Amino acid sequence: MNNSALAELLFPHINKEPGYYEELYPQRELPPGARVTRLGPSPTGFIHLGNLYGAFADERLAHQSGGTFYLRIEDTDEKREVPGAVDAIISSLSYFGVYFDEGVNSQGETGIYGPYYQRRREYIYQCFAKHLVEKGMAYPCFCTEDDLQSLRERQEKEGENPGYYGDFALCRDLTIDQVQQNLSIGKSFVLRFRSSGDPARTFQIDDGIRGILSLPENYHDVVLLKQNGFPTYHFAHVIDDHLMRTTHVIRGEEWLSSLPIHVALFEAMGWPLPVYCHTTVLMKMDGENKRKLSKRKDPELSLDYYRSLGYHPKAVREYLLTILNSNYEEWRLANPAD
């Protein structure tokens, strides 16, 4: 396979090299030890207590170290976007005392690492996708939903793990002539990562909260670009966190299962990993059982709940910081004015 020819066939409109963006978004000039963090909500619904919980952690880590905290809107899922959601995100965070050094704001965007709307960064993602194709680490997949459903049924029948990998990766070894033939008849494709992971192998990573974790390697050929050319979350956040020079990514523990994918993508790009910090999820007692707060069941997950009932923003902040840090109450007693 001539990977350079394949890359040009798939992305003839992309004429910039990755180095262009590395120069466009240089390393930040910050004091030693300064952290760069981000909040990346999706405008697909209301902003909730979990977002605020993470935002306080991001803001404290950045500002206590003399670093930068920015707001990025992850809006590549156009079908699910709610009108007015971005304004609601900004106003809700502002009400609870969360302010950003750069990124999206009520006037537009501030900062030199934008655009901070992912939908406006389409060509950036495609540039790095083309680069992975050139390296033989990504390929087009023309499978239809019916093809994928048949694949799932076959895996279930054979007792195999579900997913697109190994012998089940039907488009992995298409020739350039086969790719060209599919394109010539108008077949759409997604771009998949060509994983070199082994399900029998594990790797270790130092989580900023949990310490050393041992996780299985990613062996799935995950989707990088959807049929419309926009990236999946997995691919977009890797590109953006690198180019925006994010040093620490704070997110909920539900993302731990995706961490092997993200590590594999950073390694494929040849970039250093940010420090991933996986927090616990917010829980509540439901009778005698404890469960995760639910968007459908629990009105207290919505920030509007606290605003409508008249809770002071600082009270909500103190409550969440107490959950975030088990020593916070003692610190607050010793520092009542801070």
Coordinates of C-alpha atoms in Angstrom, one line a residue:
M1 CA 0.0 0.0 0.0
N2 CA 1.3 3.5 -0.9
N3 CA 0.1 5.3 2.2
S4 CA 1.0 8.7 0.8
A5 CA -1.1 8.1 -2.2
L6 CA -4.0 6.9 0.0
A7 CA -3.7 10.0 2.2
E8 CA -3.9 12.3 -0.9
L9 CA -6.8 10.3 -2.3
L10 CA -8.8 10.7 1.0
F11 CA -7.8 14.3 1.8
P12 CA -6.9 16.1 -1.4
H13 CA -8.1 19.4 0.1
I14 CA -5.7 19.3 3.0
N15 CA -2.5 21.1 2.1
K16 CA -1.0 21.9 5.5
E17 CA 1.5 19.7 7.4
P18 CA 1.3 19.0 11.2
G19 CA 4.3 21.2 11.7
Y20 CA 2.3 24.3 10.6
Y21 CA 0.0 23.9 13.5
E22 CA 2.8 23.1 15.9
E23 CA 4.2 26.6 15.0
L24 CA 0.8 28.2 15.0
Y25 CA 0.2 27.0 18.6
P26 CA 3.6 27.2 20.4
Q27 CA 4.4 26.1 23.9
R28 CA 2.9 28.5 26.4
E29 CA 5.2 30.9 28.3
L30 CA 4.2 30.1 31.9
P31 CA 6.1 29.9 35.2
P32 CA 7.7 26.6 36.1
G33 CA 5.1 24.2 37.5
A34 CA 2.2 26.1 36.1
R35 CA -0.7 23.9 35.0
V36 CA -3.0 24.4 32.0
T37 CA -6.5 23.0 32.4
R38 CA -9.7 23.1 30.4
L39 CA -13.4 22.6 30.7
G40 CA -14.9 21.1 27.6
P41 CA -18.7 20.8 27.8
S42 CA -20.9 19.7 24.9
P43 CA -23.8 22.0 24.1
T44 CA -26.2 19.1 24.0
G45 CA -28.2 19.9 27.2
F46 CA -28.1 21.7 30.5
I47 CA -24.9 22.1 32.4
H48 CA -25.0 20.2 35.6
L49 CA -23.5 19.8 39.0
G50 CA -20.9 17.3 37.7
N51 CA -19.6 19.9 35.2
L52 CA -19.4 22.5 38.0
Y53 CA -17.6 20.0 40.2
G54 CA -14.9 19.4 37.5
A55 CA -14.7 23.1 36.7
F56 CA -13.8 24.0 40.3
A57 CA -11.0 21.4 40.3
D58 CA -9.7 22.7 36.9
E59 CA -9.8 26.3 38.0
R60 CA -8.1 25.7 41.4
L61 CA -5.3 23.5 39.8
A62 CA -4.6 26.1 37.1
H63 CA -4.8 29.3 39.2
Q64 CA -3.1 28.0 42.3
S65 CA -0.1 27.1 40.1
G66 CA 0.0 30.4 38.2
G67 CA -1.3 28.6 35.1
T68 CA -4.2 29.0 32.6
F69 CA -7.8 27.7 32.6
Y70 CA -9.8 27.8 29.4
L71 CA -13.2 27.0 28.1
R72 CA -13.5 24.8 24.9
I73 CA -16.9 24.0 23.4
E74 CA -17.0 20.4 22.1
D75 CA -19.8 20.8 19.6
T76 CA -19.0 18.2 16.9
D77 CA -22.3 16.4 17.5
E78 CA -24.5 18.9 15.6
K79 CA -27.6 16.7 15.6
R80 CA -27.8 16.8 19.4
E81 CA -26.9 20.5 20.0
V82 CA -29.5 22.5 21.9
P83 CA -30.0 26.1 20.8
G84 CA -28.8 28.6 23.4
A85 CA -26.8 25.9 25.3
V86 CA -23.5 27.8 25.0
D87 CA -24.9 31.0 26.5
A88 CA -26.5 28.9 29.3
I89 CA -23.1 27.2 30.0
I90 CA -21.3 30.5 30.2
S91 CA -23.9 32.3 32.4
S92 CA -24.3 29.3 34.7
L93 CA -20.6 29.0 35.3
S94 CA -20.3 32.7 35.8
Y95 CA -23.1 32.7 38.4
F96 CA -21.2 30.1 40.4
G97 CA -18.0 32.0 40.3
V98 CA -16.1 30.1 37.5
Y99 CA -14.1 32.4 35.3
F100 CA -11.8 31.5 32.4
D101 CA -8.5 33.1 31.3
E102 CA -9.2 32.3 27.6
G103 CA -11.6 30.4 25.3
V104 CA -15.3 30.9 24.6
N105 CA -17.0 33.7 26.3
S106 CA -20.2 35.8 26.0
Q107 CA -18.5 38.2 23.5
G108 CA -17.0 35.4 21.3
E109 CA -13.5 34.0 21.9
T110 CA -10.4 35.2 23.6
G111 CA -6.9 33.7 23.2
I112 CA -4.4 32.6 20.6
Y113 CA -5.0 28.9 20.8
G114 CA -8.5 29.0 19.1
P115 CA -10.8 28.4 17.5
Y116 CA -12.2 27.1 20.8
Y117 CA -15.3 25.7 19.1
Q118 CA -14.4 22.2 17.9
R119 CA -16.7 22.6 14.9
R120 CA -14.5 25.4 13.6
R121 CA -11.3 23.2 13.8
E122 CA -12.4 20.6 11.1
Y123 CA -9.4 21.2 8.9
I124 CA -7.0 20.8 11.8
Y125 CA -8.4 17.4 12.7
Q126 CA -8.3 16.3 9.1
C127 CA -4.7 17.4 8.8
F128 CA -3.6 15.1 11.6
A129 CA -5.9 12.4 10.3
K130 CA -4.1 12.6 6.9
H131 CA -0.8 12.4 8.7
L132 CA -1.9 9.1 10.4
V133 CA -2.9 7.7 7.0
E134 CA 0.5 8.6 5.6
K135 CA 2.1 6.8 8.5
G136 CA -0.1 3.7 7.9
M137 CA -1.8 4.2 11.2
A138 CA -5.3 5.0 9.9
Y139 CA -7.5 3.7 7.1
P140 CA -11.0 4.3 5.5
C141 CA -13.8 2.0 6.5
F142 CA -16.8 1.6 4.1
C143 CA -18.8 -0.7 6.3
T144 CA -22.5 0.1 6.5
E145 CA -24.7 -0.1 9.6
D146 CA -26.0 -3.5 8.3
D147 CA -22.4 -4.7 7.9
L148 CA -21.6 -3.7 11.5
Q149 CA -24.8 -5.3 12.8
S150 CA -23.9 -8.6 11.0
L151 CA -20.4 -8.4 12.5
R152 CA -21.9 -8.0 16.0
E153 CA -24.2 -11.0 15.5
R154 CA -21.2 -13.1 14.3
Q155 CA -19.1 -12.1 17.3
E156 CA -22.0 -12.9 19.7
K157 CA -22.5 -16.3 18.0
E158 CA -18.8 -17.1 18.2
G159 CA -18.4 -15.9 21.8
E160 CA -15.9 -13.1 20.8
N161 CA -15.5 -9.7 22.3
P162 CA -17.6 -7.1 20.4
G163 CA -15.9 -4.4 18.4
Y164 CA -14.0 -3.7 15.2
Y165 CA -10.5 -5.3 15.5
G166 CA -8.2 -8.0 14.1
D167 CA -10.0 -10.4 11.8
F168 CA -13.2 -8.5 12.4
A169 CA -11.8 -5.3 10.9
L170 CA -13.3 -5.9 7.5
C171 CA -11.8 -2.9 5.7
R172 CA -8.4 -3.0 7.4
D173 CA -6.5 -4.5 4.4
L174 CA -8.3 -2.9 1.4
T175 CA -6.0 -2.1 -1.5
I176 CA -5.8 1.5 -2.8
D177 CA -7.7 0.2 -5.9
Q178 CA -10.5 -1.1 -3.7
V179 CA -10.6 2.2 -1.9
Q180 CA -10.7 4.1 -5.1
Q181 CA -13.5 1.9 -6.4
N182 CA -15.6 2.5 -3.3
L183 CA -15.1 6.2 -3.6
S184 CA -15.9 6.3 -7.3
I185 CA -19.4 4.8 -6.6
G186 CA -20.0 7.4 -3.9
K187 CA -19.7 5.2 -0.9
S188 CA -19.1 7.1 2.3
F189 CA -16.5 6.2 4.9
V190 CA -15.3 6.7 8.4
L191 CA -11.6 6.9 9.2
R192 CA -10.4 4.3 11.6
F193 CA -7.3 4.0 13.7
R194 CA -5.1 1.0 12.9
S195 CA -4.4 -0.3 16.4
S196 CA -1.3 -2.2 17.2
G197 CA -2.5 -3.1 20.7
D198 CA -2.8 -6.6 22.1
P199 CA -5.7 -7.6 24.3
A200 CA -3.3 -9.8 26.3
R201 CA -1.0 -6.9 27.2
T202 CA -1.4 -4.2 29.8
F203 CA 0.3 -0.9 30.4
Q204 CA 0.8 1.4 33.4
I205 CA -0.1 5.0 33.7
D206 CA 0.2 7.4 36.6
D207 CA -3.2 9.0 37.3
G208 CA -2.9 12.4 39.0
I209 CA -5.5 11.3 41.6
R210 CA -5.4 7.5 41.7
G211 CA -1.7 6.8 41.3
I212 CA -0.3 4.0 39.2
L213 CA -3.0 2.2 37.2
S214 CA -2.6 -1.0 35.2
L215 CA -4.9 -1.1 32.2
P216 CA -5.4 -3.3 29.1
E217 CA -4.0 -2.0 25.8
N218 CA -6.5 -0.7 23.3
Y219 CA -6.8 -3.2 20.4
H220 CA -9.9 -1.7 18.7
D221 CA -9.7 0.1 15.4
V222 CA -11.8 3.0 16.8
V223 CA -13.3 5.7 14.6
L224 CA -11.3 8.9 14.3
L225 CA -13.4 10.8 11.7
K226 CA -17.1 10.3 11.2
Q227 CA -18.7 10.2 7.7
N228 CA -19.3 13.9 7.8
G229 CA -15.6 14.6 8.3
F230 CA -15.9 15.6 11.9
P231 CA -13.9 13.9 14.6
T232 CA -15.0 11.6 17.4
Y233 CA -14.4 12.8 21.0
H234 CA -11.5 10.5 21.2
F235 CA -9.6 12.0 18.4
A236 CA -10.6 15.6 18.8
H237 CA -9.6 15.9 22.5
V238 CA -6.2 14.4 21.8
I239 CA -5.5 16.9 19.0
D240 CA -6.9 19.9 20.9
D241 CA -5.3 19.1 24.3
H242 CA -1.9 18.9 22.6
L243 CA -2.2 22.0 20.4
M244 CA -3.8 24.0 23.3
R245 CA -0.9 22.8 25.5
T246 CA -3.1 21.3 28.2
T247 CA -1.0 19.8 31.0
H248 CA -3.8 18.2 33.2
V249 CA -7.1 16.7 32.2
I250 CA -9.6 16.4 35.1
R251 CA -12.6 14.2 34.3
G252 CA -14.9 11.6 35.9
E253 CA -14.0 8.0 36.5
E254 CA -16.5 6.9 33.8
W255 CA -13.7 7.9 31.3
L256 CA -11.2 5.4 32.7
S257 CA -12.5 2.7 30.2
S258 CA -11.5 5.1 27.3
L259 CA -8.1 5.9 28.6
P260 CA -6.3 3.1 26.7
I261 CA -7.7 4.6 23.5
H262 CA -6.4 8.1 24.4
V263 CA -3.0 6.8 25.4
A264 CA -2.7 4.9 22.1
L265 CA -3.6 8.0 20.1
F266 CA -1.1 10.2 21.9
E267 CA 1.6 7.6 21.3
A268 CA 0.6 7.3 17.6
M269 CA 1.0 11.0 17.3
G270 CA 4.3 11.0 19.1
W271 CA 3.2 13.4 21.8
P272 CA 3.6 13.4 25.5
L273 CA 0.5 12.6 27.5
P274 CA -1.2 15.2 29.7
V275 CA -1.6 14.2 33.3
Y276 CA -5.0 12.5 33.5
C277 CA -6.9 12.9 36.8
H278 CA -10.0 10.8 37.2
T279 CA -12.4 12.0 39.9
T280 CA -15.1 10.0 41.5
V281 CA -18.7 10.5 40.3
L282 CA -21.2 12.3 42.3
M283 CA -23.5 9.9 44.2
K284 CA -26.7 10.1 46.3
M285 CA -28.5 7.8 48.7
D286 CA -31.6 6.2 47.2
G287 CA -33.2 4.5 50.1
E288 CA -30.6 2.2 51.4
N289 CA -28.6 2.1 48.2
K290 CA -26.0 4.6 46.8
R291 CA -26.2 5.4 43.1
K292 CA -24.8 7.9 40.6
L293 CA -26.8 11.1 40.2
S294 CA -29.0 10.9 37.2
K295 CA -30.0 13.6 34.7
R296 CA -33.4 11.9 34.3
K297 CA -34.2 11.2 37.9
D298 CA -32.6 13.9 40.0
P299 CA -33.5 17.6 39.7
E300 CA -30.6 18.4 42.0
L301 CA -28.1 17.6 39.3
S302 CA -29.2 20.7 37.4
L303 CA -27.6 24.0 38.3
D304 CA -30.9 25.7 37.8
Y305 CA -32.2 23.7 40.8
Y306 CA -29.8 25.6 43.2
R307 CA -30.5 28.9 41.6
S308 CA -34.3 28.6 41.7
L309 CA -34.2 27.6 45.4
G310 CA -31.9 30.5 46.3
Y311 CA -28.8 28.6 47.3
H312 CA -25.9 31.1 47.5
P313 CA -23.3 30.3 44.8
K314 CA -20.5 30.3 47.5
A315 CA -22.4 27.7 49.5
V316 CA -22.6 25.4 46.4
R317 CA -18.9 25.9 45.8
E318 CA -18.0 25.1 49.4
Y319 CA -20.1 21.9 49.2
L320 CA -18.4 20.7 46.1
L321 CA -14.9 21.5 47.3
T322 CA -15.6 19.5 50.4
I323 CA -16.5 16.5 48.3
L324 CA -13.5 17.0 46.0
N325 CA -11.0 17.2 48.8
S326 CA -11.4 15.2 52.1
N327 CA -9.2 17.7 53.9
Y328 CA -11.1 20.7 52.7
E329 CA -13.1 21.3 55.9
E330 CA -10.0 21.4 58.0
W331 CA -8.4 23.8 55.5
R332 CA -11.4 26.0 55.6
L333 CA -11.5 26.2 59.4
A334 CA -7.8 27.2 59.3
N335 CA -8.4 29.7 56.5
P336 CA -11.8 31.3 57.0
A337 CA -11.1 34.4 55.0
D338 CA -9.7 32.8 51.8

